[in-house]
Each structure stands twice: as structure tokens, then as C-alpha cells.
Phi, psi and omega in degrees: 000114188253342185227165176300325179298316179300318179297310181297323179294320179294318179294316179298319178298316177298317180298318179296314180297324178296316179295324180279010177064041173236066186295330180297317179285327176300319179302321180301313180293317179297321181294333176302318181280322182299328177299327180273332183228072187297345179251027179282103185305310184301317180293320179300319178293315180299317179295319177301318178296322178295315178297323177298318182295326180270002174089011178265083187292331180293310180292329175298310180297321178302315181290320178296320179294321177295320177299319178295327179290334177280318181217095187288352180260027186266121175291324183301310181292317181297316180298320181289326178295331181284347182284000000 
């Protein structure tokens, strides 16, 4: 990912795939950016939600917990951990 456009396109692709109920492929797009921005709170929550949707509660919790370590005041991560 070389440009801001590439980053935004990858995130948008992941968001579209998430809405279209293809969380596994959405994770692939989100992870492209997460490798470059490992503390990106929004991506960590989105990836956690995708793992939650496919039933992988361990990886979902791992991502939500990492999001909380980045921003401990987040309702999004806390609410998802309670599910």
C-alpha cells in the first residue's frame, strides 16, 4: 500500500465486504492496513466484529482487547467484548 488512496480503497473494500456478509474477505483487506498501522483502533474493532460474525470468538476478543489497549475509553470495543 503506497498511497493514501490505496489505504482508503482497502478500508472501503473491507467495509463493503462486511456489509455484504463476507467477513472473511473483509479481514484480508483490513489486515493490509493493520500491518502498516498496528494500533489503528477502528480497524481493530472492525476486524473483531468480522471474527465475531464468523464465530471465531477468540480472535474477536483478541482484537477488541487490543483496541481497548489503544483506547481504553471505547464503548465500541467494550460493547463487543460483552457479547
